[in-house]
Structures are given as C-alpha cells and as structure tokens.
Amino acid sequence: MNFGSDNVTGVAPEIMAALVAANQGAAIPYGDDESTHRLQEIFSQLFETEVVIFPVVTGSAANSLALSVITPSFGAIYCHEDAHINQDECGAPEFYTGGAKLVTLKGEAGKISATDLAQRLATAGTGVVHRVQPAAVSITQATEAGTVYSLEEIGAITQVTHSHNLKLHVDGARFANALVTLGCTPAEATWKAGVDVLSFGATKNGAMAAEAVIFFQPELAKTFGYRRKRSGHLLSKMRFLSTQLETYIKEDLWLKNATHANLMANRLATELAAIPGLELRYPVAANEIFIYLPETVISELFAEGFKFYRWEPGGDLSLVRLVTAFDTEPEAIAAFVETVKSCLIVS
Amino acid sequence: MNFGSDNVTGVAPEIMAALVAANQGAAIPYGDDESTHRLQEIFSQLFETEVVIFPVVTGSAANSLALSVITPSFGAIYCHEDAHINQDECGAPEFYTGGAKLVTLKGEAGKISATDLAQRLATAGTGVVHRVQPAAVSITQATEAGTVYSLEEIGAITQVTHSHNLKLHVDGARFANALVTLGCTPAEATWKAGVDVLSFGATKNGAMAAEAVIFFQPELAKTFGYRRKRSGHLLSKMRFLSTQLETYIKEDLWLKNATHANLMANRLATELAAIPGLELRYPVAANEIFIYLPETVISELFAEGFKFYRWEPGGDLSLVRLVTAFDTEPEAIAAFVETVKSCLIVS
Amino acid sequence: MNFGSDNVTGVAPEIMAALVAANQGAAIPYGDDESTHRLQEIFSQLFETEVVIFPVVTGSAANSLALSVITPSFGAIYCHEDAHINQDECGAPEFYTGGAKLVTLKGEAGKISATDLAQRLATAGTGVVHRVQPAAVSITQATEAGTVYSLEEIGAITQVTHSHNLKLHVDGARFANALVTLGCTPAEATWKAGVDVLSFGATKNGAMAAEAVIFFQPELAKTFGYRRKRSGHLLSKMRFLSTQLETYIKEDLWLKNATHANLMANRLATELAAIPGLELRYPVAANEIFIYLPETVISELFAEGFKFYRWEPGGDLSLVRLVTAFDTEPEAIAAFVETVKSCLIVS
Amino acid sequence: MNFGSDNVTGVAPEIMAALVAANQGAAIPYGDDESTHRLQEIFSQLFETEVVIFPVVTGSAANSLALSVITPSFGAIYCHEDAHINQDECGAPEFYTGGAKLVTLKGEAGKISATDLAQRLATAGTGVVHRVQPAAVSITQATEAGTVYSLEEIGAITQVTHSHNLKLHVDGARFANALVTLGCTPAEATWKAGVDVLSFGATKNGAMAAEAVIFFQPELAKTFGYRRKRSGHLLSKMRFLSTQLETYIKEDLWLKNATHANLMANRLATELAAIPGLELRYPVAANEIFIYLPETVISELFAEGFKFYRWEPGGDLSLVRLVTAFDTEPEAIAAFVETVKSCLIVS
C-alpha cells in the first residue's frame, strides 16, 4: 500500500528471471556482449528506424548525458520549471554540459507550450555573445504532473525547436505510461513527432536499474560512448543491464506493466474524484494522481499504513501525490478509497 | 577458459540469490532502505572504525567521485603512469574534479615509491599560483601489474602524502585479492596504514555491478552525496545495489572468492614459469599474470578457444595478461598449461 | 552625446597619466610589483578592515571568480532575474563554479527582497541530495535598474543569507555610484552590512580595464589566486592594472567621478520627468535612467546623433535606457532634453 | 639590468603613445569599435589569408581558449613536458576544455619530434572509449628552451597531426622572436606550415597586456566569441586592447623589437660562451639563454644588482636563465659579461 513512487517497487518477475538466466558463463565486458549487441537491432525494430541506444543505470544519467551531446557549455536548455532535470537532479545537466543554463518556462499541468517557447526564443539573444545560446528543449513525457503531451502538442514544440536549430530531448522516465495513454506507436510518439533524443525509462516500470538513451539520428551519437565512459556509466558486466532492457520490451512487457499502472491510477482517481469535496489538481493521464486531501484524512491514511507524499503542504488541505505502478494491487486501491471515504463520512 | 579479465565473469551464486531474495515488497528509494542503512554498520565493523560508505555501480565512478572530494579543480593527483585512473577511464577524474591534473610517476611492477613521490612533491610548486596544487595521491591495490603493495610500502607513501597535507586514495578494484595476499585485516590494509579513502571493488570478485567509496574520516564525506546524485550515480532502487555489497562481505564471501582466484593465478603462474623458456614479467601476488609467450603459442591457445589479451604485442614474443577469477576452474588452468607445453615441445 | 553605457567612455585623465607614469623601468611580474603590494594596504584603509584584494580586467571575471570561491559545483546562487550574472555573462558563473545553478528571484526595480529570499530558502531543500544546495546570494549595487539598495535592505538580506549559512556577494560594477547616493562609508556599505565579497568596479567609472575582487574575510581568499591564474586572469605586467585601481581611489577620484555621473543622471531624469507625458520607469538613484519615450522622439534623437538603447521595444512607446558617466557634459544633457522637448511640442 | 623575464619590461613607447591617442571620445564597447574591426583586416593582410582574430589580455587565456575550441572534454592535447600550458598555467587548459588531458612528450631543447608524436598517436587508443581521444597538438614557438622549430620541423609535426585528424596549436608568446630567427613570412611560419590556430603574443615584446588568438580556418572560430565572453575575457573598452595589437604590427614594430631582443641575446650568449669553462645548455635562437654558472658567480651577479632566475639549482654549478627584451640596453649586456669575467678571473 505504498503510493510514494513507482520506484519503491521491486523488479518485475520476468526481468528478475532474465537476470538469473543471463548469469551463465563468461561474456565480453563493457557492452561487447551479445545481449547489448541485440539491443541495437530490437530497438531499431521497435522504433521502426535505425536508432543508436546506450543503456545506463539511472534517469539522471540518461538525461544529463543526452543533454550534454546536444548542448555546448555556453548553451541554454529550455524546460518546464518543474522538470525533473531542473528540480531533482542536483544540477546534473549543468555538470554534464560543463555549465549550460536551464531556462525555465511556466506551464499548466507540467507542460510547456509551443507559444511560450517561441516567445522566449525570440528574445533569447541568439548570436549575441553576452547570452547563453539556445541549444536544446527538454520535455517530460509523461510529465511531472502526471499528464501527457498529445502528439499535436509535441509536434508544435518540435516545430518551434527545430526552426531555431535546437534539438528536442524527451525525458521518458515514464515513457511507457505516456505511450499507453497516447495509443500510438513508439515511432509516432518520438521521431515522427520530431524528437531527437529520448531518455527511455524502464526502472520505474519494472526494471532493477535500467534506462537507455536513444538517438534517432545516428550522427548525434558519435561522442556519447566517451561521455558515458568518462562519467563512470559504462558497466563492465553490461549483459546484466542490457538483459533488463531486452526483457522489458520483449512480448510487450513494458506496455503490459504500464497499462496496469495507468488503469490503477485511473481507477483510484475516478473513485476519489467521485467523493464530494475532493478535487483533482490535474487530469490523470498516466500513473500519477495529484489531489487535495484534508489533513485529517491524510493523518488517518498514514495511520492505516498508506505511504505517499504531501506534495504541497497546506493548512487544512494539502496537495498529495499518489503513484501507482506495475505491481499495484486493486485491493490497495479499494482500501485507500475506503479509508478516505470513512474519514470524510466520519468527519 | 576465458582469462581475458575478471569482469568477464557472471555473478557469484550467493549474490544472485540475495538479489532474488531482496525482491520482496516495497522499499524506500535512493538509499533510505534497510539494506543500505545496514551497510554503514557492517562496514564499520569490518573496518573496525566508523566509516562512511557510498555504493556505486562502477569502479570509474568510485575512483572519480572519491578523488573529486579530495582534489580541488586546480589540484594535482599523483599516481602511477599505468594507473587505471590515468589510462582507462577516458578522463573521468579530470571530469569529476573539474579539470585537476594527473601527475604520473614511473615505478617498477605497477608501484610508485615513496622516494619518487617525495622528490616530485619537493619541486611541485606548492603555494605557487602558476602550478597545479598537490592534493591527492592515488595508488592501486592490487596494482595494474598484479602486484601488491606491502603495508610498509603503503605506510611510507602515506607518510610522504600526509606530510605534504595531501590525502591518500586507494583504487581497490581488486582490494580483496590484495588483502588475501597481505594476510592482514581490512583495517591494517587501509586506515591503520594511513589510507584516507578507498574505492572498494566487488564487481570483479563476484558482484553484478557494485563498488563502494569508503571514507575513513567521516568529515571527508560531507559533500559526497550531492556529487553522487549530481553525476547520476544514486540509484533509485538502491536495495539491489546494497544487497550485493552486504552479501559480498557476509560470511567472508569476498575473501573466499579472492582466495580462490589468487590460488588459481598462483598455480597457473607457477606451472607456466616452470616451463623452460617462459618468463613472468612481474611477481604474481594477486589474480593477474603477465608473461611473455611466443606468438606461435598464442595462436595455438586462441585456436583452442582460450581468451586473453596481448598486453604488449611483440615480434616473436608478446607479453600477455592472464586473469583468474572467483569462478576459474582448475581444469581450465590445467588445460591452458597443457596447451602451452604441447606447443613448445612441438616447436 | 553617447548615453549607450558608461563603458563607451575612455579613460579618466588622472588614470591615463598614472599609466604613463608607471611605464618606468622593470617591475616584478604577476603581482609582485610595488603597486600591487600597495593595494592591499590602501584598500584595507579605505574599507577600515583588513581586506584581501585581487585585481582583474573585467566585471564578469570578478563576479565569476568571486562566486566560484563561495559556491560548490552542486551549489545554488540566488539573484535577481535581471542580474548581470544571470543575463549578460554568457553563463560565466556556471563555467567558473563547475556548473552551479543560478536561482532567480523577481523583484521591483532590480532589487530582491529579504522576504522573498527567506521564502525561497525555506523550501530549497537544504541537505536533500536531489537539490542543488543554497550557497550564495548575489545582489547588484547599484542595481541593473539604476536603483540603490539601502543599508537597511542590505542588512535584511544579509541577515537571511547568513542565517542559512550562505555568503553574500555584491556585484559592484557601479559601486561608486551607489556609495555616493548612500552617503555612507565604504565599510558601512559592505562588511558592516554583512557583505562577504565585493566585485569592485572601476572600468565604467574611469579606468581602462580594472575591477577588483575584495574579500572581507581573508580566509575566504585562500584559493582565489589559483583560480585567477587558472582562468588566465593573472596579468604579467600587473603594475598597469594595479596602478589604475590605486589612482582610482587616490584623492577620491572614484567618488568625484561618480558624483558627477549621478548628478548628470539626476539632472537628465528631473528635466525629462518634468515634460508632460513622460514617465520614469524606476526612481533614478545612480547613473542610469529608464524612461518611456515615444518612438517618434526616439527616431529624432537618433537622427540628431544621440546614442542609447531601446531596452524594451514597444509599439508607439518604448522603454529606453540612458546612462551618464564621469565625462558626461552638461551640454549633452541640455541638448538631449531640448531635442525631446522640441519633438513633443512639434508632434 | 633585469634579465628575469621579458615581462618585467614596461610598454614600448609607440604602444603607450597609441593608448593615449586612443583615449578620445566614446567608442562602442565589447569589440564593436573601429580599432577592433580593423584588426581583422590588417591581420589578414599580415598573414596573407583570411584570419579570424580575437584579442585577449594574457597568454594563458589565449592558449586555453584556443585549445578549448579544438579539444572536446574527453580529448587529449599532446605537448612537450616543459610546455607553458603544462607547467605554468595552473591547469588552465584543463579548466577551459572541461577536463581534457595533456599528454606530454619529452624532447631535446624544448621541442617535440614528429617521430615521437607519431609513435604516441599510434597507440593512443583512438576510437576506444576507455581512452581520452587525441584532439590537438600544441607546440611553443619560440620554445621554452629558447630554441626555434624550423619550418621543416613544424611541417613534419603538422603532417602527423593532420594525418590523425588532430589540430595544431602554436603557443606564440614569443612568436615575433621566432619569426625573426626563421627569416620567413608570418604565413610561412603558420598556416603554410599547417598551423591551425596561433596564440599570438605581444605582451612580452612591448605591449601592456595584449595577445591574440588567430584562426587560420574561419569555421574553427565559430564558438570562440561565446567562450571568451563566458570566461570574462571580453573587455568592454576593447579599443585599448586592440590599439595595442594594431600598433604592435604597424610599421613592423614587433619585428624591430624582436630583432633587438634577439640581437642582445645573441651577443650575451656569444660573449659568455667564449669565456673558458662556461657552457650553454641549448643553442640560443631567440631571446632566452640557458647557461650553467658557478654559484660564486651567481652570488656576485646578484650582489651587483643583476636579476635573473636559477632555473635548475645545482651544487657548485647552477643552470640559470637570462632573458633579453625589446628594451635591453647593450650596456647591460656588457656589464653582465664584465662581472662574470671578473668573477672567474678572481676565482
């Protein structure tokens, strides 16, 4: 009954089984093993184009390494002010780029708009030596608010991005959850919409520690290998990382897991929103719910053993975040709703 | 029959079993889980002093993060010219320190000497703004030549290091192999000999991907957490990393594994050296053997399916490196020796 | 008749004369000359406390080097969103600190408020590894809006700054102009109000290319010399830099120059504001005026040869910036006002 | 009678006069003034090709900024172990490149050889992610040993450099002294011999503080402006920097000054070498002399007021460095020689 985050989960059984199975004999280290080699092919098939894929162990590494390829040290990266890269990575993008600046945009429900982006870029001082130079745009899909950019929204953003000669990065820590919601192909959600590089997340959706940086233009990937090694992110026993990613997309495990997580979130949101007096902060499009709860209810939920975060502590009413995952049990949803209801009826 | 490196191995069965066992229920992410908390205590017991330990996934990350704590951007790190940090990490220490300089020393059998170090430090220009400022000394234990620093050698180096107000770092990618050879306690091999910070390796000796940075002076560790997060090396599902380290030292698994690897190396070295005409490059003190082999023998070994590296290609005679590991089978040793012998008799 | 900036000016005659006079015989390079040695003493006298002073050639160098001393790579620097360090230095603070983040605050008339700062620091995540760590606050005095922080305002900001264990930096590119307005001593305007380090500007107020970083706590200065050398900012023929600073404060030249510049700005602002329909954007407290002018007037001024910047282009009405300097002639003020008046009467 | 360095000198009278003359009226700041614009043209004429030139105030800035353009953070720069960039800039190249590695070569008389360079590049691990990637070669002309690379030597080095897709940088802090010795055109000494980017020194040969980075391939210069601004090396009152460079090459002042300095060095070396028992360490080809002197002689010289550096302190005999400059007086040479002779006759 832990709704704290989707990274409180363990490893999906299919992936743990694959790890055990991969533990046979010797393998060439540092990514020259068979499993890692296969990734190039199976991800190119998945995305219906030739991609270059680099496995890493964390989302912060994926994001920062990806951004370091497309942003010079004197560059600027445009992102939502609540973006994980801006708020929750202790300055990792600045470290990896050698001191680029994150320029933040406001935007409802965790999304930046193409219009705002265009306005900012118009006065950014491109070509003026006193100003950091616009280099990249980074959006999060699904967003930090649990919402999902539509293909139209992405297309509009990439249009602005590319018309200024910038590159578009997607932080896809919850890419599977977004994709299930969009109901489109991985290709449509990425390069066909203009995405240049994707941080492809697997950890939150069932892997042990596996993310990947995926380049949709192979020439962008040229320096990545050096940057990954140089930052200590090239594993020696790489097969155990690649196996996770391989299993993750095999037989649509990633979609199955994300579908379940989204379903649980949708159910929880729907049932909570139906309770008089409760209000969702954002529309629920993936596996995160932001909702205002009375402090009395929050206290009772904690007392009952439910775990989750107060996102914005308030007075009587606080905004809380509830995250579902691939292993969330329907019983936990029911129990949560029941507890909330009993509190509100009592009070 | 792969003697290419100790990182061609898989995961020790005890550690894989622990990973499977750790996959139960939810756990607080980012190191606030129970297993990670336990590490502080069990490693403090192991080292007989209060240590601060930070798990990471690679040796390059461990080394570079450790060095970044003790070296300012304008600092100098003294190390052997063949040190892994100087040769094989694509400039990771320079990246993590913000541009410090590695000042290299020559030295027989992979070791620097206290005398050479003292001479270099005497003319290093401490306090002169034109010069990078001496900040750290890094030695590798066991060394890149498969030799082991004696406690007296370490003591002499730390004496010079500390008398110049520098800190001593040990790259212990094969620390277990060295410790078994030294036959002393972990405390004696480290802080009692003056070591300030240790990169404690586990991956090569049975873990999946687990190393640790261990500080013997807690105040040195103050900024480490931010640096680890900022470099993308703080895993969310940390329990699966900490479990590896916990299991690694539990019931002396690490010493058992290293003892076996060293024994296999010793046997292989002894039997090869007994063959007329063959010469070891360095005394074999851990699990690495450097030996000159005729190219005809090398070709035959490759043809038979043995894997290893030509370290220094020569004409008729090349220097090769043979590495044993926790899972090296005695039969592989025997087969290797047999093949070499049969070649040399034939030729 | 150039009101574009105070850096369109040449060198004050007293300073040029000093440069010529300094060109006698040989001098020890890199700051061991007599003039540079004298700076320590005369600036300590000027500030009534023992300071450590480092001359450099630009304000960006002064700001970035100063900030790099008080901000770790994982740190955060709090400043006004319009601060020169945030807008006009192409990411220099990020470069010099190794990737620290500038966290920006809004604030009327170019000033941040102690209240806003306290609110931001309260939720900054101090001690949380996911967040950049608050390290420094930087204010500009006089501000980019041509206003001046009162001693009370500085005191309130330093109180918040120090209570969170941060350091206070002042970008004093126009420090002389502010000091003249405050009418207090240099000590009162800086360390007595809690300032830790000052970028002391001279270039805009009469020097050729001379700024200084002044530390009010000598222990903060320990690494500065290395950082300055490492960034290429240690001049060999340092006497020609130090002489500028020495002459700048000798016989109160700096105050005389700033008094004149402020007087000219005040006169220009007063006369313009008296013209019906014209509105100052900010109160004029130093040597910068921000005022809305009709585009017809702007065109006529340009046609007459006046130089200045449209700060915020509008439709009929644009915000312009007018900067006076130590050498602004009263006739230029009169001519400017006359042209504006004639335009407005005509139209 | 100061032979300590050529930077103990003041400013050549022609250049000081030009600075005084430049102090007229207002000028557009940050390099948009007329003098700076002229530099592009007059240096293109001087080098007989279209160059892009950026003035800066120090040689360390010129070298580091130049190298940062041609070396990625994971790159390697090959240079002589005694190179100024390796020994005397407190790690500036590492800072500006974001942590590239300087790989040092030995070589007699301050020169690297094309043969040694080729050997090192052959085993450098190009394309191997574990290794820093060869990116640039930097030579010093005239060298730190006071010798001069011949055009043939430069040609051989550039041939190796370019065949490995590296760029060639020349640290020309004493470029004028070398050029005079070579007796060729600036074009022949640089781009016609394969030089890609030159740090063009003026300070040691008569300027106040003026160096320039000169790109012989305009496309290499694209990011330089941002890097210069970002490091605080874009002066606001740029005319006073550009004027120095303009005057420096006008009417061959630079060659006149260097010719004089070289002549003085040659005379001093010739007369000293003629004294029985004295030995030059290197052939004297520019304005630096390295010679072994008895300590008794050194003491007497110091007592007589001569200033110079013991380069390598010995027992009875030390290696000293004597540097002549544009303003060295023949009388000082005579007096130095006389003092040495009188000592040796007495002793």
XYZ file of C-alpha atoms in Angstrom, chain D:
347
model
C 69.816 45.076 -15.655
C 66.876 42.754 -15.166
C 67.213 39.525 -17.153
C 64.454 37.788 -15.158
C 61.976 37.721 -17.992
C 60.746 39.737 -20.922
C 57.630 40.504 -18.940
C 59.466 42.624 -16.411
C 59.514 45.267 -19.096
C 57.129 48.157 -19.411
C 55.290 49.199 -22.538
C 57.016 50.138 -25.777
C 56.789 53.909 -26.230
C 54.959 53.565 -29.552
C 52.259 51.493 -27.892
C 51.898 53.763 -24.892
C 51.535 56.692 -27.264
C 48.831 54.815 -29.141
C 46.925 54.179 -25.915
C 46.999 57.852 -25.091
C 45.860 58.679 -28.596
C 43.014 56.166 -28.429
C 41.595 57.942 -25.418
C 39.427 60.257 -27.450
C 35.662 60.365 -27.300
C 33.258 57.477 -26.974
C 33.549 54.066 -28.629
C 31.183 51.174 -28.952
C 32.172 48.650 -26.293
C 32.861 44.917 -26.422
C 34.746 44.925 -29.693
C 32.430 46.819 -31.963
C 34.812 49.765 -32.045
C 36.760 50.777 -35.133
C 40.144 49.636 -33.942
C 38.933 46.124 -33.264
C 37.199 45.955 -36.606
C 40.413 46.991 -38.328
C 42.292 44.126 -36.698
C 40.508 41.577 -38.857
C 41.725 43.271 -41.979
C 45.255 44.146 -41.020
C 45.999 40.737 -39.585
C 44.534 39.079 -42.656
C 46.912 41.174 -44.705
C 49.798 40.362 -42.415
C 49.132 36.626 -42.718
C 48.157 36.765 -46.391
C 44.938 34.856 -45.804
C 41.600 35.495 -44.184
C 42.124 35.026 -40.480
C 39.760 35.476 -37.562
C 41.445 37.244 -34.669
C 40.330 37.625 -31.064
C 42.279 39.880 -28.698
C 42.710 38.814 -25.068
C 44.877 40.068 -22.234
C 47.066 37.083 -21.323
C 48.848 34.207 -22.960
C 47.172 31.696 -20.671
C 43.795 32.940 -21.815
C 44.852 32.789 -25.455
C 46.210 29.257 -25.138
C 43.339 27.849 -23.135
C 40.593 29.425 -25.169
C 42.256 28.299 -28.382
C 42.622 24.754 -27.104
C 39.034 24.664 -25.853
C 37.813 25.178 -29.392
C 39.723 22.228 -30.824
C 39.562 19.781 -27.919
C 36.460 18.108 -26.505
C 36.230 17.470 -22.775
C 37.197 13.849 -23.404
C 40.112 14.843 -25.600
C 43.890 14.724 -25.310
C 46.335 17.503 -26.101
C 49.875 16.454 -26.972
C 52.663 18.800 -25.902
C 56.213 18.953 -24.605
C 56.500 18.151 -20.917
C 58.029 21.577 -20.299
C 55.329 23.419 -22.235
C 53.975 26.507 -20.545
C 50.460 25.102 -20.877
C 51.567 22.037 -18.914
C 53.775 23.641 -16.291
C 52.879 27.237 -15.741
C 49.175 27.865 -16.180
C 47.775 26.175 -13.071
C 45.713 23.815 -15.165
C 44.110 26.442 -17.391
C 43.780 24.144 -20.441
C 42.066 21.536 -18.281
C 39.698 24.176 -16.922
C 38.792 25.629 -20.296
C 38.324 22.291 -22.044
C 36.219 20.848 -19.246
C 38.842 18.331 -18.240
C 40.844 17.278 -21.277
C 44.179 15.612 -20.602
C 47.600 16.990 -21.518
C 49.715 14.104 -22.748
C 53.354 15.093 -22.507
C 56.295 14.189 -24.689
C 59.942 14.522 -23.878
C 62.234 16.168 -26.398
C 65.616 17.852 -26.501
C 65.830 21.614 -26.338
C 62.151 22.152 -25.678
C 60.992 20.548 -28.923
C 58.809 17.546 -29.589
C 59.627 15.449 -32.612
C 57.251 14.287 -35.300
C 58.566 10.761 -34.832
C 57.797 10.638 -31.122
C 54.404 12.163 -31.767
C 53.601 9.557 -34.396
C 54.590 6.751 -32.060
C 52.413 8.044 -29.270
C 49.421 8.583 -31.527
C 49.779 5.081 -32.938
C 48.995 3.571 -29.540
C 46.716 6.267 -28.208
C 43.562 4.226 -28.488
C 41.692 6.361 -30.974
C 38.102 5.186 -31.027
C 38.459 3.197 -27.797
C 36.036 4.561 -25.208
C 38.364 3.823 -22.308
C 40.916 6.307 -23.550
C 40.915 10.072 -23.867
C 40.762 10.874 -27.559
C 43.645 12.611 -29.351
C 42.404 16.019 -30.439
C 45.188 18.582 -30.544
C 48.929 19.079 -30.644
C 50.424 22.202 -29.109
C 53.952 23.412 -29.721
C 55.642 26.546 -28.414
C 57.418 28.850 -30.846
C 59.953 30.048 -29.741
C 60.194 27.164 -27.292
C 60.523 27.313 -23.524
C 64.205 26.444 -24.073
C 64.774 29.498 -26.226
C 65.070 27.404 -29.374
C 63.056 27.697 -32.562
C 61.315 24.989 -34.582
C 62.417 25.067 -38.188
C 59.759 25.170 -40.896
C 60.701 21.589 -41.725
C 60.163 20.512 -38.135
C 56.781 22.225 -37.999
C 55.823 20.703 -41.321
C 56.673 17.223 -40.103
C 54.662 17.721 -36.927
C 51.648 19.078 -38.770
C 51.808 16.196 -41.189
C 51.499 13.712 -38.327
C 48.942 15.894 -36.569
C 46.632 16.209 -39.541
C 47.002 12.615 -40.643
C 45.399 11.677 -37.310
C 42.708 14.345 -37.693
C 44.100 16.476 -34.909
C 44.568 20.245 -34.968
C 47.843 22.070 -34.451
C 48.054 24.918 -31.977
C 51.083 27.136 -31.594
C 51.778 28.948 -28.344
C 53.415 32.017 -29.812
C 54.091 34.001 -26.663
C 57.433 34.770 -28.325
C 56.285 34.314 -31.912
C 57.987 37.514 -33.077
C 61.341 36.350 -31.730
C 60.963 33.068 -33.567
C 59.870 34.712 -36.791
C 62.870 36.990 -36.850
C 65.119 33.987 -36.450
C 63.326 31.989 -39.137
C 63.520 34.916 -41.505
C 60.321 33.890 -43.242
C 56.878 35.446 -43.572
C 54.204 35.096 -40.895
C 52.229 32.996 -43.375
C 55.127 30.620 -43.959
C 55.631 30.203 -40.232
C 51.994 29.350 -39.617
C 49.225 28.229 -41.943
C 51.511 27.459 -44.845
C 53.284 25.055 -42.493
C 49.954 23.617 -41.352
C 49.255 25.594 -38.177
C 45.531 25.729 -37.391
C 45.424 28.241 -34.578
C 48.027 30.580 -33.111
C 48.350 32.277 -29.757
C 49.965 35.457 -30.979
C 51.904 37.122 -28.185
C 52.581 40.825 -27.889
C 52.926 41.487 -24.164
C 56.490 40.188 -23.751
C 57.608 42.143 -26.798
C 56.254 45.582 -25.948
C 52.522 45.583 -25.314
C 50.933 46.377 -21.959
C 48.667 43.326 -21.898
C 47.739 42.101 -25.354
C 47.699 38.717 -27.003
C 45.509 37.384 -29.752
C 44.050 34.082 -30.835
C 44.302 33.780 -34.591
C 42.361 31.139 -36.502
C 43.519 30.282 -39.984
C 40.308 28.450 -40.737
C 37.385 30.775 -40.061
C 34.972 27.923 -39.353
C 37.048 26.933 -36.311
C 36.298 30.307 -34.766
C 32.530 29.927 -34.558
C 32.200 29.309 -30.830
C 35.143 31.402 -29.727
C 33.207 34.594 -29.025
C 30.949 32.821 -26.531
C 33.858 31.112 -24.844
C 35.755 34.371 -24.484
C 32.773 36.193 -23.014
C 31.945 33.295 -20.740
C 35.428 33.342 -19.273
C 35.378 37.064 -18.589
C 37.898 37.848 -21.309
C 35.788 40.180 -23.428
C 36.862 43.681 -22.419
C 34.260 46.422 -22.516
C 36.672 49.178 -23.521
C 38.149 46.910 -26.144
C 39.689 49.715 -28.172
C 42.504 49.930 -25.634
C 43.370 46.304 -26.222
C 43.003 46.340 -29.995
C 45.051 49.505 -30.284
C 47.988 47.727 -28.725
C 47.833 44.955 -31.310
C 47.332 47.388 -34.151
C 50.336 49.448 -33.141
C 52.369 46.337 -32.442
C 52.418 45.252 -36.072
C 52.273 48.753 -37.581
C 55.488 49.760 -39.281
C 56.968 46.423 -38.195
C 57.325 47.484 -34.577
C 57.003 43.851 -33.476
C 59.846 42.747 -35.746
C 62.018 45.677 -34.778
C 61.540 44.922 -31.099
C 62.155 41.207 -31.515
C 65.188 41.786 -33.669
C 66.700 43.886 -30.934
C 65.919 41.363 -28.211
C 67.357 38.523 -30.259
C 70.469 40.512 -31.053
C 71.042 41.252 -27.395
C 70.591 37.580 -26.534
C 72.934 36.513 -29.240
C 75.587 38.941 -28.103
C 75.247 37.934 -24.473
C 75.370 34.239 -25.336
C 78.312 34.593 -27.635
C 80.362 36.555 -25.155
C 79.531 34.265 -22.251
C 80.195 31.099 -24.244
C 83.609 32.489 -25.147
C 84.587 32.531 -21.507
C 86.546 29.369 -20.705
C 84.566 26.958 -18.573
C 81.090 28.301 -19.362
C 78.658 26.176 -21.298
C 75.330 26.991 -22.920
C 72.603 24.474 -22.208
C 70.772 24.996 -25.506
C 71.621 26.775 -28.728
C 70.345 30.359 -28.465
C 67.869 31.051 -31.226
C 65.583 33.713 -29.785
C 65.812 35.899 -26.683
C 66.424 33.344 -23.945
C 69.750 31.983 -22.780
C 70.181 28.923 -20.595
C 73.710 28.638 -19.248
C 75.475 26.960 -16.364
C 77.141 29.416 -13.991
C 79.172 28.752 -10.847
C 77.314 29.680 -7.687
C 80.102 32.095 -6.790
C 79.444 33.974 -10.000
C 75.706 33.928 -9.446
C 76.120 35.402 -5.979
C 78.342 38.167 -7.278
C 75.879 38.972 -10.084
C 73.026 39.209 -7.601
C 75.167 41.401 -5.391
C 75.815 43.696 -8.335
C 72.077 44.080 -8.844
C 71.549 41.779 -11.803
C 68.256 39.959 -11.702
C 67.581 36.538 -13.251
C 66.354 33.074 -12.267
C 68.213 29.999 -11.181
C 66.394 27.568 -13.476
C 67.812 24.380 -12.003
C 69.687 24.922 -8.778
C 72.765 22.695 -8.603
C 75.669 22.343 -6.212
C 78.602 24.442 -7.328
C 77.093 24.972 -10.737
C 73.501 26.022 -11.444
C 71.580 26.419 -14.642
C 70.347 29.990 -14.994
C 68.008 31.625 -17.462
C 68.722 35.051 -18.917
C 66.053 36.789 -20.965
C 66.545 39.838 -23.104
C 63.810 42.110 -24.375
C 62.953 44.933 -26.719
C 64.421 47.435 -24.277
C 67.583 45.639 -23.191
C 70.480 48.030 -23.337
C 73.823 46.984 -24.796
C 75.442 48.444 -21.704
C 73.600 45.927 -19.545
C 74.968 43.096 -21.654
C 78.468 44.439 -21.387
C 78.180 44.927 -17.662
C 76.873 41.408 -17.152
C 79.686 39.864 -19.153
C 82.226 42.006 -17.381
C 81.003 40.924 -13.992
C 81.116 37.272 -14.953
C 84.620 37.631 -16.314
C 85.899 39.465 -13.265
C 84.499 36.746 -11.028
C 86.068 33.938 -12.956
C 89.453 35.622 -13.145
C 89.349 36.355 -9.430
C 88.290 32.827 -8.579
